[in-house]
Amino acid sequence: MLGALQRSQVDLQESQRQLSSLMKNLPGMIYRCRHDEEGLIEFASEGCIELTGYQPEEFQRDKKISFTQLIHPGDRERIRQEVREAVLANRPFQLQYRITTAQGGTKCVWEEGRGIISANGTVEFREGFLSDVTQQKLAADRLRLQGAALESAANAIVLTNRAGMVEWVNP
């Protein structure tokens, strides 16, 4: 019996080691937060350091930093509404929004998560993953601007009149 118990403990430790290793290698933050207005974080992986500038303990120990506080004020109400709708429909949510880091900078993040329902049927927590998509967002914005510039240039039509003169026409 003691051998089986020891084997179970070794297996549990190995499982925890594997999970920890996997989380450290993810380019982002795994989280678990309360499903309330404040969104106090119960668990944050080490990826939160690079993503937010905060240590996991700052979320977990002090409980002074909430999930909601990270969301840029201009995005906060939209995100609350989208999360609320997804959780009420018992479906996962995928969001893109800005966060304010500990250093006061702004990052664009992509989040995928879902509500965690307790045994009595109420949503107690949200769990998910946040990833920094700032560079992708900036690249998409540059492409959009370049596309608009190309479209503007294409709208400037070159006409050749009967005398062979080139005229630029901006419709």
Coordinates of N, CA, C and O in Angstrom, one line a residue:
M1 N 0.8 -1.2 0.0 CA 0.0 0.0 0.0 C 0.9 1.2 0.0 O 0.6 2.2 -0.7
L2 N 1.9 1.2 0.8 CA 2.8 2.4 0.9 C 3.5 2.7 -0.4 O 3.6 3.8 -0.8
G3 N 3.8 1.6 -1.1 CA 4.4 1.8 -2.4 C 3.5 2.5 -3.4 O 3.9 3.3 -4.2
A4 N 2.2 2.1 -3.4 CA 1.3 2.7 -4.3 C 1.1 4.2 -4.0 O 1.0 5.1 -4.9
L5 N 1.1 4.5 -2.7 CA 0.9 5.9 -2.2 C 2.2 6.7 -2.7 O 2.0 7.8 -3.2
Q6 N 3.3 6.2 -2.5 CA 4.5 6.9 -2.9 C 4.6 7.1 -4.4 O 5.0 8.1 -4.9
R7 N 4.1 6.0 -5.1 CA 4.1 6.1 -6.6 C 3.1 7.2 -7.0 O 3.4 8.0 -8.0
S8 N 2.0 7.3 -6.4 CA 1.0 8.4 -6.7 C 1.6 9.7 -6.4 O 1.3 10.7 -7.2
Q9 N 2.3 9.9 -5.3 CA 2.9 11.2 -5.0 C 4.0 11.6 -6.1 O 4.1 12.7 -6.5
V10 N 4.8 10.6 -6.5 CA 5.8 10.8 -7.6 C 5.1 11.2 -8.9 O 5.5 12.2 -9.5
D11 N 4.0 10.5 -9.2 CA 3.2 10.8 -10.4 C 2.6 12.2 -10.3 O 2.7 13.0 -11.3
L12 N 2.1 12.6 -9.2 CA 1.5 13.9 -9.0 C 2.6 15.0 -9.1 O 2.4 16.0 -9.8
Q13 N 3.8 14.8 -8.5 CA 4.9 15.7 -8.6 C 5.3 15.9 -10.1 O 5.6 17.0 -10.6
E14 N 5.4 14.8 -10.8 CA 5.8 14.9 -12.2 C 4.8 15.6 -13.0 O 5.1 16.4 -13.9
S15 N 3.5 15.3 -12.8 CA 2.4 16.0 -13.5 C 2.5 17.5 -13.2 O 2.3 18.3 -14.1
Q16 N 2.7 17.9 -12.0 CA 2.8 19.3 -11.6 C 4.0 20.0 -12.3 O 4.0 21.1 -12.8
R17 N 5.2 19.2 -12.4 CA 6.4 19.7 -13.0 C 6.1 20.0 -14.5 O 6.5 21.0 -15.1
Q18 N 5.4 19.0 -15.1 CA 5.1 19.1 -16.6 C 4.2 20.3 -16.8 O 4.5 21.1 -17.8
L19 N 3.2 20.5 -16.0 CA 2.3 21.6 -16.2 C 3.0 22.9 -16.0 O 2.8 23.9 -16.8
S20 N 3.8 23.0 -15.0 CA 4.6 24.2 -14.7 C 5.5 24.5 -15.9 O 5.6 25.7 -16.3
S21 N 6.2 23.5 -16.4 CA 7.1 23.7 -17.6 C 6.3 24.2 -18.8 O 6.7 25.1 -19.5
L22 N 5.2 23.6 -19.0 CA 4.3 24.1 -20.2 C 3.9 25.5 -20.0 O 4.0 26.3 -21.0
M23 N 3.5 25.9 -18.8 CA 3.0 27.3 -18.6 C 4.1 28.3 -18.8 O 3.9 29.3 -19.3
K24 N 5.3 27.9 -18.3 CA 6.5 28.8 -18.5 C 6.8 29.0 -19.9 O 7.4 30.1 -20.3
N25 N 6.6 28.1 -20.8 CA 6.9 28.2 -22.2 C 5.8 28.9 -23.1 O 6.1 29.1 -24.2
L26 N 4.7 29.1 -22.5 CA 3.7 29.8 -23.3 C 4.0 31.3 -23.4 O 4.4 31.9 -22.4
P27 N 3.7 31.9 -24.6 CA 4.0 33.3 -24.7 C 2.8 34.1 -24.3 O 2.2 34.8 -25.1
G28 N 2.6 34.1 -23.0 CA 1.4 34.9 -22.5 C 1.1 34.5 -21.0 O 2.0 33.9 -20.4
M29 N -0.1 34.8 -20.6 CA -0.4 34.6 -19.2 C -1.7 33.7 -19.1 O -2.7 34.0 -19.8
I30 N -1.6 32.7 -18.3 CA -2.8 31.9 -18.0 C -3.3 32.5 -16.7 O -2.5 32.9 -15.8
Y31 N -4.6 32.6 -16.6 CA -5.2 33.2 -15.4 C -6.4 32.5 -14.9 O -7.1 31.7 -15.7
R32 N -6.8 32.7 -13.7 CA -8.1 32.4 -13.1 C -8.5 33.5 -12.2 O -7.7 34.0 -11.4
C33 N -9.6 34.1 -12.5 CA -10.1 35.2 -11.7 C -11.5 35.1 -11.3 O -12.3 34.2 -11.8
R34 N -11.9 35.8 -10.3 CA -13.3 35.7 -9.8 C -14.2 36.3 -10.8 O -13.8 37.3 -11.6
H35 N -15.4 35.8 -10.9 CA -16.4 36.4 -11.8 C -17.2 37.4 -11.1 O -18.3 37.1 -10.6
D36 N -16.6 38.6 -10.9 CA -17.4 39.7 -10.3 C -16.9 41.0 -10.9 O -16.1 40.9 -11.9
E37 N -17.4 42.1 -10.4 CA -17.0 43.4 -11.0 C -15.6 43.7 -11.0 O -15.0 44.3 -11.9
E38 N -14.9 43.3 -9.9 CA -13.5 43.6 -9.7 C -12.6 42.6 -10.5 O -11.5 43.0 -10.9
G39 N -13.0 41.4 -10.7 CA -12.2 40.4 -11.4 C -10.9 40.1 -10.7 O -9.9 40.0 -11.3
L40 N -10.9 39.9 -9.3 CA -9.7 39.7 -8.6 C -9.1 38.4 -9.1 O -9.7 37.4 -9.2
I41 N -7.8 38.4 -9.3 CA -7.1 37.3 -9.9 C -6.7 36.3 -8.8 O -6.1 36.7 -7.8
E42 N -7.1 35.0 -9.0 CA -6.8 34.0 -8.0 C -5.5 33.3 -8.4 O -4.7 32.8 -7.5
F43 N -5.2 33.2 -9.7 CA -4.0 32.6 -10.2 C -3.5 33.3 -11.4 O -4.3 33.6 -12.3
A44 N -2.2 33.6 -11.5 CA -1.6 34.1 -12.7 C -0.3 33.4 -13.0 O 0.5 33.3 -12.0
S45 N -0.1 32.9 -14.2 CA 1.2 32.3 -14.5 C 2.3 33.3 -14.6 O 2.1 34.5 -14.6
E46 N 3.5 32.8 -14.6 CA 4.7 33.7 -14.7 C 4.7 34.5 -15.9 O 5.4 35.6 -16.0
G47 N 3.9 34.1 -17.0 CA 3.9 34.9 -18.2 C 3.3 36.3 -18.0 O 3.5 37.2 -18.8
C48 N 2.7 36.5 -16.8 CA 2.1 37.9 -16.5 C 3.2 38.9 -16.3 O 3.0 40.1 -16.5
I49 N 4.4 38.5 -16.0 CA 5.5 39.4 -15.7 C 5.8 40.2 -17.0 O 5.8 41.4 -17.1
E50 N 6.1 39.4 -18.1 CA 6.4 40.0 -19.4 C 5.2 40.7 -20.0 O 5.3 41.8 -20.6
L51 N 4.0 40.2 -19.8 CA 2.8 40.8 -20.4 C 2.4 42.0 -19.7 O 2.1 43.0 -20.4
T52 N 2.3 42.0 -18.4 CA 1.7 43.1 -17.6 C 2.8 44.0 -16.9 O 2.4 45.1 -16.5
G53 N 3.9 43.4 -16.6 CA 4.9 44.1 -15.7 C 4.7 43.8 -14.3 O 5.4 44.3 -13.4
Y54 N 3.6 43.1 -13.9 CA 3.4 42.7 -12.5 C 3.8 41.3 -12.3 O 3.8 40.4 -13.1
Q55 N 4.2 41.0 -11.0 CA 4.6 39.7 -10.6 C 3.3 39.0 -10.3 O 2.3 39.6 -9.8
P56 N 3.3 37.6 -10.4 CA 2.1 36.9 -10.1 C 1.6 37.1 -8.6 O 0.4 37.3 -8.4
E57 N 2.6 37.3 -7.7 CA 2.3 37.5 -6.3 C 1.5 38.8 -6.1 O 0.8 38.9 -5.1
E58 N 1.8 39.8 -6.9 CA 1.1 41.1 -6.8 C -0.4 40.9 -7.0 O -1.2 41.7 -6.4
F59 N -0.8 40.0 -7.8 CA -2.2 39.7 -8.0 C -2.7 38.9 -6.9 O -3.8 39.1 -6.4
Q60 N -2.0 37.8 -6.6 CA -2.5 36.8 -5.7 C -2.3 37.2 -4.2 O -3.2 36.9 -3.4
R61 N -1.2 37.8 -3.8 CA -1.0 38.1 -2.4 C -1.8 39.4 -2.0 O -2.5 39.3 -1.0
D62 N -1.5 40.4 -2.7 CA -2.1 41.7 -2.3 C -3.6 41.9 -2.7 O -4.3 42.6 -2.0
K63 N -4.0 41.3 -3.7 CA -5.3 41.4 -4.2 C -5.7 42.8 -4.5 O -6.9 43.2 -4.4
K64 N -4.7 43.7 -4.7 CA -4.9 45.1 -5.0 C -5.0 45.3 -6.5 O -5.5 46.3 -6.9
I65 N -4.5 44.4 -7.3 CA -4.5 44.5 -8.7 C -5.6 43.6 -9.3 O -5.5 42.4 -9.1
S66 N -6.6 44.1 -9.9 CA -7.7 43.3 -10.4 C -7.5 43.2 -11.9 O -6.9 44.1 -12.6
F67 N -8.2 42.3 -12.5 CA -8.2 42.1 -13.9 C -8.8 43.3 -14.6 O -8.3 43.8 -15.6
T68 N -9.9 43.8 -14.0 CA -10.5 45.0 -14.6 C -9.6 46.2 -14.7 O -9.7 47.0 -15.6
Q69 N -8.8 46.4 -13.7 CA -7.9 47.5 -13.7 C -6.9 47.5 -14.8 O -6.4 48.5 -15.2
L70 N -6.5 46.3 -15.3 CA -5.6 46.2 -16.4 C -6.2 46.7 -17.7 O -5.4 47.2 -18.6
I71 N -7.4 46.5 -17.9 CA -8.1 46.8 -19.1 C -8.1 48.3 -19.3 O -8.5 49.1 -18.5
H72 N -7.7 48.7 -20.5 CA -7.7 50.2 -20.8 C -9.1 50.8 -20.6 O -10.0 50.1 -21.1
P73 N -9.2 51.9 -20.0 CA -10.5 52.5 -19.7 C -11.4 52.6 -21.0 O -12.6 52.5 -20.9
G74 N -10.8 52.9 -22.1 CA -11.5 53.0 -23.3 C -12.1 51.7 -23.8 O -13.1 51.7 -24.6
D75 N -11.6 50.6 -23.3 CA -12.1 49.2 -23.8 C -12.9 48.5 -22.7 O -13.6 47.5 -22.9
R76 N -12.8 49.0 -21.5 CA -13.4 48.3 -20.3 C -14.8 47.9 -20.4 O -15.2 46.8 -20.1
E77 N -15.7 48.9 -20.7 CA -17.1 48.5 -20.8 C -17.5 47.5 -21.9 O -18.3 46.6 -21.6
R78 N -16.9 47.7 -23.0 CA -17.1 46.7 -24.1 C -16.7 45.3 -23.7 O -17.4 44.3 -23.9
I79 N -15.5 45.2 -23.0 CA -15.0 43.9 -22.6 C -16.0 43.3 -21.5 O -16.3 42.1 -21.6
R80 N -16.4 44.1 -20.6 CA -17.3 43.6 -19.6 C -18.6 43.1 -20.2 O -19.0 42.0 -19.8
Q81 N -19.1 43.8 -21.2 CA -20.3 43.3 -21.8 C -20.1 42.0 -22.6 O -20.9 41.1 -22.5
E82 N -19.0 42.0 -23.4 CA -18.8 40.8 -24.2 C -18.5 39.5 -23.3 O -19.0 38.4 -23.6
V83 N -17.8 39.7 -22.2 CA -17.6 38.6 -21.3 C -18.9 38.2 -20.6 O -19.2 37.0 -20.5
R84 N -19.7 39.2 -20.2 CA -20.9 38.9 -19.5 C -21.8 38.1 -20.4 O -22.4 37.1 -20.0
E85 N -22.0 38.5 -21.7 CA -22.8 37.8 -22.7 C -22.3 36.3 -22.9 O -23.1 35.4 -22.9
A86 N -21.0 36.2 -23.1 CA -20.5 34.8 -23.3 C -20.7 33.9 -22.1 O -21.1 32.8 -22.2
V87 N -20.4 34.5 -20.9 CA -20.6 33.6 -19.7 C -22.0 33.2 -19.5 O -22.3 32.1 -19.2
L88 N -22.9 34.2 -19.7 CA -24.4 33.9 -19.5 C -24.8 32.8 -20.5 O -25.7 32.0 -20.2
A89 N -24.2 32.8 -21.7 CA -24.5 31.8 -22.8 C -23.7 30.5 -22.6 O -23.9 29.6 -23.4
N90 N -22.9 30.5 -21.5 CA -22.0 29.3 -21.3 C -21.2 28.9 -22.5 O -21.1 27.8 -22.9
R91 N -20.6 29.9 -23.1 CA -19.7 29.7 -24.2 C -18.4 30.4 -24.0 O -18.3 31.4 -23.2
P92 N -17.3 30.0 -24.6 CA -16.0 30.6 -24.5 C -16.1 32.0 -25.2 O -16.9 32.3 -26.0
F93 N -15.2 32.9 -24.8 CA -15.1 34.2 -25.4 C -13.7 34.4 -25.9 O -12.7 33.9 -25.4
Q94 N -13.6 35.2 -27.0 CA -12.3 35.6 -27.6 C -12.4 37.1 -27.8 O -13.4 37.6 -28.4
L95 N -11.4 37.8 -27.2 CA -11.5 39.2 -27.2 C -10.1 39.8 -27.6 O -9.1 39.2 -27.4
Q96 N -10.1 41.0 -28.1 CA -8.9 41.7 -28.4 C -9.1 43.1 -27.8 O -10.1 43.8 -28.1
Y97 N -8.2 43.6 -27.0 CA -8.3 44.9 -26.3 C -6.9 45.4 -25.8 O -6.0 44.6 -25.9
R98 N -6.9 46.6 -25.3 CA -5.7 47.1 -24.8 C -5.6 47.0 -23.2 O -6.7 47.0 -22.6
I99 N -4.4 46.8 -22.7 CA -4.2 46.8 -21.3 C -3.1 47.9 -21.0 O -2.4 48.3 -21.9
T100 N -3.2 48.3 -19.8 CA -2.2 49.3 -19.3 C -1.2 48.5 -18.4 O -1.7 47.8 -17.4
T101 N 0.1 48.5 -18.7 CA 1.0 47.7 -17.9 C 1.4 48.5 -16.7 O 1.1 49.6 -16.5
A102 N 2.2 47.8 -15.8 CA 2.7 48.4 -14.6 C 3.5 49.6 -14.8 O 3.6 50.5 -14.0
Q103 N 4.2 49.6 -15.9 CA 5.1 50.8 -16.3 C 4.3 51.9 -16.9 O 4.9 52.9 -17.3
G104 N 3.0 51.7 -17.1 CA 2.2 52.8 -17.7 C 2.0 52.7 -19.2 O 1.4 53.5 -19.9
G105 N 2.7 51.7 -19.8 CA 2.6 51.5 -21.3 C 1.3 50.8 -21.7 O 0.5 50.3 -20.8
T106 N 1.0 50.8 -23.0 CA -0.2 50.1 -23.5 C 0.2 49.0 -24.4 O 1.1 49.1 -25.2
K107 N -0.4 47.8 -24.2 CA -0.3 46.7 -25.0 C -1.6 46.2 -25.5 O -2.6 46.4 -24.8
C108 N -1.6 45.6 -26.7 CA -2.8 45.0 -27.3 C -2.8 43.5 -27.0 O -1.7 42.9 -27.2
V109 N -3.8 43.0 -26.4 CA -3.8 41.6 -26.0 C -5.0 40.9 -26.7 O -6.0 41.5 -27.1
W110 N -4.8 39.6 -26.9 CA -5.8 38.7 -27.3 C -6.1 37.8 -26.2 O -5.2 37.2 -25.5
E111 N -7.4 37.6 -25.8 CA -7.8 36.8 -24.7 C -8.8 35.7 -25.2 O -9.7 36.0 -25.9
E112 N -8.6 34.5 -24.6 CA -9.5 33.5 -24.8 C -9.8 32.9 -23.4 O -8.9 32.6 -22.7
G113 N -11.1 32.8 -23.1 CA -11.4 32.3 -21.8 C -12.9 31.8 -21.7 O -13.6 31.8 -22.7
R114 N -13.3 31.4 -20.5 CA -14.6 31.0 -20.3 C -15.0 31.0 -18.8 O -14.1 31.0 -18.0
G115 N -16.3 31.0 -18.5 CA -16.7 31.0 -17.2 C -16.7 29.6 -16.6 O -16.9 28.6 -17.4
I116 N -16.3 29.5 -15.3 CA -16.3 28.2 -14.7 C -17.5 28.1 -13.7 O -17.6 28.9 -12.8
I117 N -18.3 27.1 -14.0 CA -19.6 27.0 -13.2 C -19.4 26.1 -12.0 O -18.8 25.0 -12.2
S118 N -19.9 26.5 -10.9 CA -19.8 25.7 -9.7 C -20.8 24.6 -9.7 O -21.7 24.5 -10.6
A119 N -20.7 23.7 -8.7 CA -21.7 22.6 -8.6 C -23.1 23.1 -8.4 O -24.0 22.4 -8.8
N120 N -23.3 24.2 -7.8 CA -24.7 24.8 -7.7 C -25.2 25.5 -8.9 O -26.2 26.1 -8.8
G121 N -24.3 25.6 -9.9 CA -24.8 26.2 -11.2 C -24.5 27.7 -11.4 O -24.9 28.3 -12.3
T122 N -23.8 28.3 -10.4 CA -23.4 29.7 -10.6 C -22.0 29.8 -11.1 O -21.1 28.9 -10.9
V123 N -21.8 30.9 -11.9 CA -20.4 31.1 -12.4 C -19.6 31.8 -11.3 O -19.9 32.9 -10.8
E124 N -18.5 31.1 -10.9 CA -17.7 31.6 -9.8 C -16.4 32.2 -10.3 O -15.9 33.2 -9.8
F125 N -15.9 31.7 -11.4 CA -14.6 32.1 -11.9 C -14.6 32.2 -13.4 O -15.5 31.7 -14.1
R126 N -13.5 32.8 -13.9 CA -13.2 32.8 -15.3 C -11.8 32.3 -15.4 O -10.9 32.7 -14.6
E127 N -11.5 31.5 -16.4 CA -10.2 31.0 -16.7 C -9.9 31.3 -18.1 O -10.8 31.2 -19.0
G128 N -8.6 31.6 -18.4 CA -8.3 31.8 -19.8 C -6.8 32.1 -20.0 O -6.0 31.9 -19.1
F129 N -6.5 32.6 -21.2 CA -5.2 32.8 -21.6 C -5.1 34.2 -22.3 O -6.0 34.5 -23.1
L130 N -4.1 35.0 -22.0 CA -3.9 36.3 -22.6 C -2.5 36.3 -23.3 O -1.5 35.7 -22.8
S131 N -2.5 36.8 -24.5 CA -1.3 36.9 -25.3 C -1.1 38.3 -25.8 O -2.1 38.9 -26.2
D132 N 0.2 38.7 -25.9 CA 0.5 40.0 -26.4 C 0.4 40.0 -28.0 O 1.1 39.2 -28.6
V133 N -0.5 40.8 -28.5 CA -0.6 40.9 -30.0 C -0.3 42.3 -30.5 O -0.7 42.7 -31.6
T134 N 0.4 43.0 -29.7 CA 0.7 44.4 -30.0 C 1.4 44.5 -31.4 O 1.0 45.4 -32.2
Q135 N 2.4 43.7 -31.6 CA 3.2 43.8 -32.9 C 2.3 43.5 -34.1 O 2.3 44.1 -35.1
Q136 N 1.4 42.4 -33.9 CA 0.5 42.1 -35.0 C -0.5 43.2 -35.3 O -0.8 43.5 -36.4
K137 N -1.0 43.8 -34.2 CA -1.9 44.9 -34.3 C -1.3 46.1 -35.0 O -1.9 46.7 -35.9
L138 N 0.0 46.4 -34.7 CA 0.7 47.5 -35.3 C 0.9 47.2 -36.8 O 0.7 48.1 -37.7
A139 N 1.3 46.0 -37.1 CA 1.5 45.6 -38.5 C 0.2 45.7 -39.3 O 0.2 46.2 -40.4
A140 N -0.9 45.2 -38.7 CA -2.2 45.3 -39.4 C -2.6 46.8 -39.6 O -3.1 47.1 -40.7
D141 N -2.3 47.6 -38.6 CA -2.6 49.1 -38.8 C -1.8 49.7 -39.9 O -2.3 50.5 -40.7
R142 N -0.5 49.3 -40.0 CA 0.4 49.8 -41.1 C -0.2 49.3 -42.5 O -0.2 50.1 -43.4
L143 N -0.6 48.1 -42.5 CA -1.1 47.6 -43.8 C -2.4 48.3 -44.2 O -2.6 48.6 -45.4
R144 N -3.2 48.6 -43.2 CA -4.5 49.3 -43.5 C -4.2 50.7 -44.0 O -4.8 51.1 -45.0
L145 N -3.2 51.4 -43.4 CA -2.8 52.7 -43.9 C -2.2 52.6 -45.3 O -2.5 53.5 -46.1
Q146 N -1.3 51.7 -45.5 CA -0.8 51.5 -46.9 C -1.8 51.2 -47.9 O -1.8 51.7 -49.0
G147 N -2.8 50.4 -47.5 CA -3.9 50.0 -48.4 C -4.7 51.3 -48.8 O -5.1 51.5 -49.9
A148 N -4.9 52.1 -47.8 CA -5.7 53.4 -48.0 C -4.9 54.3 -48.9 O -5.5 54.9 -49.8
A149 N -3.6 54.3 -48.8 CA -2.7 55.2 -49.6 C -2.7 54.7 -51.0 O -2.8 55.5 -52.0
L150 N -2.7 53.4 -51.2 CA -2.7 52.8 -52.6 C -4.1 53.0 -53.2 O -4.1 53.3 -54.4
E151 N -5.1 52.9 -52.5 CA -6.4 53.1 -53.0 C -6.6 54.6 -53.4 O -7.1 54.9 -54.5
S152 N -6.0 55.5 -52.7 CA -6.1 56.9 -53.0 C -5.3 57.2 -54.3 O -5.7 57.9 -55.2
A153 N -4.1 56.5 -54.4 CA -3.3 56.7 -55.6 C -4.0 56.1 -56.8 O -3.9 56.7 -57.9
A154 N -4.7 55.0 -56.6 CA -5.4 54.3 -57.7 C -6.6 55.2 -58.2 O -6.9 55.1 -59.4
N155 N -7.1 55.9 -57.3 CA -8.2 56.8 -57.7 C -7.8 58.0 -58.5 O -8.6 58.7 -59.1
A156 N -6.5 58.3 -58.4 CA -6.0 59.4 -59.2 C -5.7 58.8 -60.6 O -4.8 58.1 -60.9
I157 N -6.6 59.1 -61.5 CA -6.6 58.4 -62.8 C -5.8 59.3 -63.8 O -6.0 60.5 -63.9
V158 N -4.9 58.6 -64.6 CA -4.2 59.3 -65.6 C -4.9 59.3 -66.9 O -5.3 58.2 -67.4
L159 N -5.2 60.4 -67.4 CA -5.9 60.5 -68.7 C -5.0 61.1 -69.7 O -4.3 62.1 -69.5
T160 N -5.0 60.6 -70.9 CA -4.3 61.2 -72.0 C -5.3 61.9 -72.9 O -6.2 61.2 -73.4
N161 N -5.1 63.2 -73.2 CA -6.0 63.9 -74.1 C -5.6 63.7 -75.5 O -4.6 63.1 -75.8
R162 N -6.3 64.2 -76.5 CA -6.1 64.0 -77.9 C -4.7 64.5 -78.3 O -4.1 64.1 -79.3
A163 N -4.2 65.5 -77.6 CA -3.0 66.1 -78.0 C -1.8 65.3 -77.4 O -0.6 65.7 -77.6
G164 N -2.1 64.2 -76.7 CA -1.0 63.4 -76.1 C -0.6 63.9 -74.7 O 0.4 63.4 -74.2
M165 N -1.3 64.9 -74.2 CA -0.9 65.4 -72.9 C -1.5 64.5 -71.8 O -2.6 64.0 -71.9
V166 N -0.7 64.3 -70.7 CA -1.2 63.5 -69.6 C -1.8 64.5 -68.6 O -1.2 65.5 -68.2
E167 N -3.0 64.2 -68.2 CA -3.7 65.0 -67.1 C -4.0 64.1 -65.9 O -4.4 62.9 -66.1
W168 N -3.8 64.6 -64.7 CA -4.1 63.9 -63.5 C -5.5 64.3 -63.1 O -5.8 65.5 -63.0
V169 N -6.3 63.3 -62.9 CA -7.7 63.6 -62.5 C -7.9 63.0 -61.1 O -7.7 61.8 -61.0
N170 N -8.4 63.7 -60.2 CA -8.7 63.2 -58.9 C -10.3 63.2 -58.8 O -10.8 64.3 -58.6
P171 N -10.9 62.1 -58.9 CA -12.4 62.1 -58.8 C -12.9 62.5 -57.5 O -12.3 62.4 -56.5

